[in-house]
Amino acid sequence: MPTYHSASGSAAEDLFLDLFSETFGAEKAGFLYSQYHFYDIYQKSRYADFVLENGSHRVAIEIYDEASHDKQLISSGKFYDDLLKQNSMVYLGWDVYRWAVRQMQTQPDAVKDELQLFLGSHPQFKEIVDYLPAQKAKALDGANLELKEHQKAALKALEQMRDNSETIALLYHATGTGKTTTAVLDAKRCGGRVLFIAHTQELVDQATKRFRELWTNTTVGRYCEVIKQPRAHVVCGSVQSVALHLDEFKDDEFDYLGLAEKAT
């Protein structure tokens, strides 16, 4: 069973992921975008704790620590800023749901019932399985995936190169022969943080889908156009978006870099 962790490293958000998994199934938690980037009405950069999306429709989920949102315990500026964040989500047309840490700790069954009510019976999406994009629903186990001979050979060659302290490789196979799968399994074997970039949105989406299918116990985010999730363990992004925001990444932020080259 896959286990997911929040991109922020928050124990409270991890607790929510556990409750969400118990409600809808562990595999469904993989469709929650953790630390979802957006801009408020004043174009200030913001992050929602979690977001579910289907096309242009988004559902935001915010996790609250009562102490950090109690007007008597925090500055009025911080309190009003949090209200602006929530109102901006609503203005953008999102549905917004909020749960408190103590509520999740002391009333987990009530939270799961509310999740089922608010999301499982959403008027637009009826069932959570209908709400999630169909093409993402298939889960695969990378350990039991039957590889083609050229993929096995490529993985072995990549391992031998690293043993020889060689750090740059070109994987050259015909279109449709599983290069992305090979790259995902190689990155998973290394285990560190991954930046995987591509020249087209289609290739970014393909890589994101494959990482989520084959590396189910880690967070996989996207970095392209309006969706920017730089804190995920695996970041799949467009060349253009990453190039324009290099200042968001440290030089040693990633352990594994991959590039899906466009066809020529």
Short mmCIF file of C-alpha atoms in Angstrom, two decimals:
data_model
loop_
_atom_site.label_atom_id
_atom_site.label_comp_id
_atom_site.label_asym_id
_atom_site.label_seq_id
_atom_site.Cartn_x
_atom_site.Cartn_y
_atom_site.Cartn_z
CA MET A 1 0.00 0.00 0.00
CA PRO A 2 1.53 3.37 -0.98
CA THR A 3 2.25 5.89 1.76
CA TYR A 4 2.31 9.59 0.94
CA HIS A 5 3.92 12.48 2.76
CA SER A 6 3.27 16.19 2.45
CA ALA A 7 5.72 18.28 0.46
CA SER A 8 6.08 20.64 3.44
CA GLY A 9 7.16 17.90 5.85
CA SER A 10 4.34 18.88 8.22
CA ALA A 11 3.22 16.17 10.64
CA ALA A 12 -0.28 17.70 10.67
CA GLU A 13 -0.54 17.49 6.88
CA ASP A 14 0.78 13.92 6.96
CA LEU A 15 -2.00 13.09 9.43
CA PHE A 16 -4.54 14.49 6.98
CA LEU A 17 -3.06 12.32 4.22
CA ASP A 18 -3.51 9.27 6.46
CA LEU A 19 -7.18 10.12 7.07
CA PHE A 20 -7.74 10.84 3.38
CA SER A 21 -6.16 7.48 2.48
CA GLU A 22 -8.36 5.66 5.00
CA THR A 23 -11.44 7.33 3.52
CA PHE A 24 -10.86 6.92 -0.21
CA GLY A 25 -8.00 4.42 -0.46
CA ALA A 26 -4.26 5.00 -0.24
CA GLU A 27 -3.81 5.21 -4.00
CA LYS A 28 -6.20 8.18 -4.19
CA ALA A 29 -3.93 10.28 -1.96
CA GLY A 30 -1.52 10.38 -4.87
CA PHE A 31 -3.88 12.77 -6.64
CA LEU A 32 -3.61 15.41 -3.92
CA TYR A 33 -1.20 18.18 -4.88
CA SER A 34 0.71 19.12 -1.74
CA GLN A 35 1.79 22.77 -1.33
CA TYR A 36 -0.04 23.89 -4.48
CA HIS A 37 1.27 27.21 -5.77
CA PHE A 38 -1.06 30.04 -6.76
CA TYR A 39 -1.31 33.83 -6.68
CA ASP A 40 -3.82 35.76 -4.57
CA ILE A 41 -5.86 38.74 -5.81
CA TYR A 42 -2.84 41.02 -5.28
CA GLN A 43 -0.53 38.65 -7.20
CA LYS A 44 1.25 37.58 -4.02
CA SER A 45 2.75 34.08 -4.22
CA ARG A 46 0.83 31.59 -2.06
CA TYR A 47 0.67 27.86 -1.33
CA ALA A 48 -2.47 25.88 -0.54
CA ASP A 49 -1.88 22.89 1.75
CA PHE A 50 -3.58 20.48 -0.67
CA VAL A 51 -5.46 20.77 -3.94
CA LEU A 52 -7.50 18.33 -6.01
CA GLU A 53 -8.03 19.41 -9.59
CA ASN A 54 -10.10 18.28 -12.53
CA GLY A 55 -9.54 20.47 -15.53
CA SER A 56 -10.17 24.06 -14.46
CA HIS A 57 -12.05 23.09 -11.29
CA ARG A 58 -10.05 22.96 -8.04
CA VAL A 59 -10.78 21.93 -4.47
CA ALA A 60 -8.44 23.38 -1.84
CA ILE A 61 -7.92 21.79 1.58
CA GLU A 62 -6.31 23.77 4.40
CA ILE A 63 -5.05 22.27 7.66
CA TYR A 64 -5.18 24.57 10.70
CA ASP A 65 -3.20 24.63 13.90
CA GLU A 66 -5.58 26.49 16.20
CA ALA A 67 -2.74 28.42 17.88
CA SER A 68 -1.44 29.81 14.60
CA HIS A 69 -4.90 30.98 13.52
CA ASP A 70 -6.24 32.35 16.82
CA LYS A 71 -6.53 36.13 16.57
CA GLN A 72 -5.75 36.40 20.29
CA LEU A 73 -2.45 34.54 19.86
CA ILE A 74 -1.12 35.90 16.56
CA SER A 75 -0.75 39.36 15.09
CA SER A 76 -3.75 40.91 13.40
CA GLY A 77 -1.67 41.22 10.22
CA LYS A 78 -1.08 37.46 10.06
CA PHE A 79 -4.72 36.74 10.85
CA TYR A 80 -6.00 39.07 8.12
CA ASP A 81 -3.39 37.74 5.67
CA ASP A 82 -4.72 34.21 6.19
CA LEU A 83 -8.25 35.46 5.55
CA LEU A 84 -7.07 37.08 2.32
CA LYS A 85 -5.53 33.78 1.23
CA GLN A 86 -8.81 31.95 1.81
CA ASN A 87 -10.90 34.63 0.14
CA SER A 88 -8.60 34.64 -2.87
CA MET A 89 -9.16 30.90 -3.31
CA VAL A 90 -12.91 31.44 -3.27
CA TYR A 91 -12.57 34.35 -5.70
CA LEU A 92 -10.66 32.06 -8.07
CA GLY A 93 -13.68 29.76 -8.06
CA TRP A 94 -12.21 27.03 -5.88
CA ASP A 95 -14.09 25.02 -3.29
CA VAL A 96 -12.29 25.42 0.05
CA TYR A 97 -12.47 23.01 3.01
CA ARG A 98 -10.65 23.36 6.32
CA TRP A 99 -9.82 21.00 9.16
CA ALA A 100 -8.04 21.65 12.45
CA VAL A 101 -5.15 19.57 13.77
CA ARG A 102 -6.83 18.88 17.11
CA GLN A 103 -10.01 17.82 15.31
CA MET A 104 -8.06 15.28 13.25
CA GLN A 105 -6.34 14.00 16.38
CA THR A 106 -9.42 13.68 18.59
CA GLN A 107 -12.22 13.11 16.07
CA PRO A 108 -10.67 11.20 13.14
CA ASP A 109 -13.88 9.34 12.31
CA ALA A 110 -15.82 12.60 12.09
CA VAL A 111 -13.20 14.05 9.75
CA LYS A 112 -13.41 10.97 7.52
CA ASP A 113 -17.19 11.23 7.46
CA GLU A 114 -16.92 14.87 6.44
CA LEU A 115 -14.39 14.05 3.73
CA GLN A 116 -16.78 11.50 2.29
CA LEU A 117 -19.66 13.98 2.45
CA PHE A 118 -17.80 16.98 1.03
CA LEU A 119 -15.74 15.21 -1.65
CA GLY A 120 -17.33 11.82 -2.24
CA SER A 121 -20.73 13.42 -2.84
CA HIS A 122 -19.53 16.60 -4.49
CA PRO A 123 -22.40 17.82 -6.75
CA GLN A 124 -20.15 18.06 -9.79
CA PHE A 125 -18.18 14.88 -9.29
CA LYS A 126 -20.48 12.52 -7.37
CA GLU A 127 -17.84 9.90 -6.61
CA ILE A 128 -14.19 10.56 -5.82
CA VAL A 129 -13.17 8.04 -8.47
CA ASP A 130 -15.12 10.04 -11.07
CA TYR A 131 -13.62 13.27 -9.80
CA LEU A 132 -10.04 12.16 -10.38
CA PRO A 133 -8.66 12.18 -13.93
CA ALA A 134 -9.25 8.72 -15.39
CA GLN A 135 -5.84 8.46 -17.03
CA LYS A 136 -4.14 8.70 -13.63
CA ALA A 137 -6.10 5.94 -11.93
CA LYS A 138 -4.00 2.93 -12.87
CA ALA A 139 -1.41 1.96 -10.27
CA LEU A 140 1.62 -0.14 -11.11
CA ASP A 141 4.26 -1.80 -8.97
CA GLY A 142 7.69 -0.96 -10.34
CA ALA A 143 9.23 -3.92 -8.53
CA ASN A 144 7.06 -6.38 -10.48
CA LEU A 145 6.96 -4.53 -13.78
CA GLU A 146 7.97 -6.74 -16.68
CA LEU A 147 10.69 -4.87 -18.54
CA LYS A 148 11.79 -5.33 -22.11
CA GLU A 149 15.32 -6.55 -22.73
CA HIS A 150 16.56 -3.17 -23.95
CA GLN A 151 15.21 -1.55 -20.76
CA LYS A 152 16.99 -4.08 -18.57
CA ALA A 153 20.19 -3.52 -20.51
CA ALA A 154 19.86 0.25 -20.16
CA LEU A 155 19.33 0.07 -16.40
CA LYS A 156 22.34 -2.21 -16.02
CA ALA A 157 24.49 0.13 -18.14
CA LEU A 158 23.41 3.15 -16.10
CA GLU A 159 24.30 1.37 -12.87
CA GLN A 160 27.72 0.41 -14.23
CA MET A 161 28.36 4.02 -15.29
CA ARG A 162 27.65 5.29 -11.78
CA ASP A 163 29.97 2.63 -10.35
CA ASN A 164 32.66 4.12 -12.60
CA SER A 165 31.85 7.65 -11.34
CA GLU A 166 30.32 8.64 -14.68
CA THR A 167 27.41 10.98 -14.06
CA ILE A 168 26.05 11.91 -17.51
CA ALA A 169 24.29 9.47 -19.83
CA LEU A 170 22.21 9.62 -23.00
CA LEU A 171 19.39 7.07 -23.28
CA TYR A 172 18.66 6.64 -26.96
CA HIS A 173 15.71 4.45 -27.95
CA ALA A 174 12.96 4.74 -30.54
CA THR A 175 9.77 6.65 -29.70
CA GLY A 176 7.30 4.57 -27.67
CA THR A 177 9.82 2.01 -26.43
CA GLY A 178 9.67 2.95 -22.74
CA LYS A 179 12.45 5.50 -22.22
CA THR A 180 10.42 7.33 -19.57
CA THR A 181 9.80 4.12 -17.64
CA THR A 182 13.51 3.32 -17.74
CA ALA A 183 14.38 6.80 -16.47
CA VAL A 184 11.80 6.61 -13.67
CA LEU A 185 13.07 3.24 -12.44
CA ASP A 186 16.68 4.45 -12.59
CA ALA A 187 15.82 7.59 -10.61
CA LYS A 188 13.86 5.53 -8.07
CA ARG A 189 16.82 3.20 -7.65
CA CYS A 190 19.03 6.20 -6.82
CA GLY A 191 16.45 7.38 -4.29
CA GLY A 192 17.35 11.07 -4.02
CA ARG A 193 15.39 14.14 -5.08
CA VAL A 194 14.65 14.28 -8.79
CA LEU A 195 14.23 17.09 -11.31
CA PHE A 196 12.84 15.74 -14.58
CA ILE A 197 12.32 18.32 -17.32
CA ALA A 198 10.86 18.18 -20.82
CA HIS A 199 10.26 20.52 -23.75
CA THR A 200 6.50 19.95 -24.07
CA GLN A 201 3.54 19.84 -21.70
CA GLU A 202 2.65 16.40 -23.06
CA LEU A 203 6.04 14.99 -22.03
CA VAL A 204 5.82 16.66 -18.60
CA ASP A 205 2.38 15.11 -18.02
CA GLN A 206 3.62 11.72 -19.23
CA ALA A 207 6.59 11.80 -16.86
CA THR A 208 4.45 12.95 -13.93
CA LYS A 209 1.98 10.13 -14.53
CA ARG A 210 4.74 7.53 -14.80
CA PHE A 211 6.56 8.67 -11.65
CA ARG A 212 3.29 8.49 -9.70
CA GLU A 213 2.57 5.01 -11.01
CA LEU A 214 6.02 3.55 -10.37
CA TRP A 215 7.23 5.48 -7.30
CA THR A 216 4.10 5.44 -5.18
CA ASN A 217 5.64 6.19 -1.78
CA THR A 218 6.95 9.65 -2.62
CA THR A 219 5.55 13.03 -3.63
CA VAL A 220 5.52 13.93 -7.32
CA GLY A 221 4.85 17.53 -8.31
CA ARG A 222 4.73 19.57 -11.49
CA TYR A 223 6.50 22.78 -12.37
CA CYS A 224 4.97 24.32 -15.46
CA GLU A 225 2.68 27.20 -16.37
CA VAL A 226 0.48 28.03 -13.35
CA ILE A 227 1.22 24.83 -11.43
CA LYS A 228 4.48 25.07 -9.50
CA GLN A 229 5.31 22.52 -6.80
CA PRO A 230 9.07 22.87 -6.19
CA ARG A 231 9.04 21.15 -2.80
CA ALA A 232 7.97 17.71 -4.05
CA HIS A 233 10.53 14.90 -3.89
CA VAL A 234 10.17 14.46 -7.65
CA VAL A 235 9.61 17.63 -9.69
CA CYS A 236 8.51 17.21 -13.32
CA GLY A 237 8.71 20.51 -15.12
CA SER A 238 8.91 22.23 -18.45
CA VAL A 239 12.28 23.50 -19.65
CA GLN A 240 10.80 26.96 -20.07
CA SER A 241 9.26 27.27 -16.60
CA VAL A 242 12.32 25.92 -14.78
CA ALA A 243 14.67 28.16 -16.79
CA LEU A 244 12.64 31.24 -15.88
CA HIS A 245 12.64 30.41 -12.15
CA LEU A 246 16.13 29.04 -11.49
CA ASP A 247 16.37 31.25 -8.40
CA GLU A 248 13.78 29.01 -6.70
CA PHE A 249 16.21 26.10 -6.71
CA LYS A 250 19.54 25.67 -4.95
CA ASP A 251 22.50 24.39 -6.95
CA ASP A 252 22.55 21.14 -4.93
CA GLU A 253 18.78 20.78 -4.52
CA PHE A 254 18.44 17.65 -6.65
CA ASP A 255 20.35 14.38 -6.72
CA TYR A 256 19.09 13.18 -10.08
CA LEU A 257 18.46 15.27 -13.22
CA GLY A 258 16.58 13.96 -16.22
CA LEU A 259 15.72 15.54 -19.57
CA ALA A 260 13.17 14.14 -22.02
CA GLU A 261 14.48 15.47 -25.32
CA LYS A 262 11.97 16.53 -27.93
CA ALA A 263 11.84 14.51 -31.12
CA THR A 264 13.83 15.77 -34.09
#
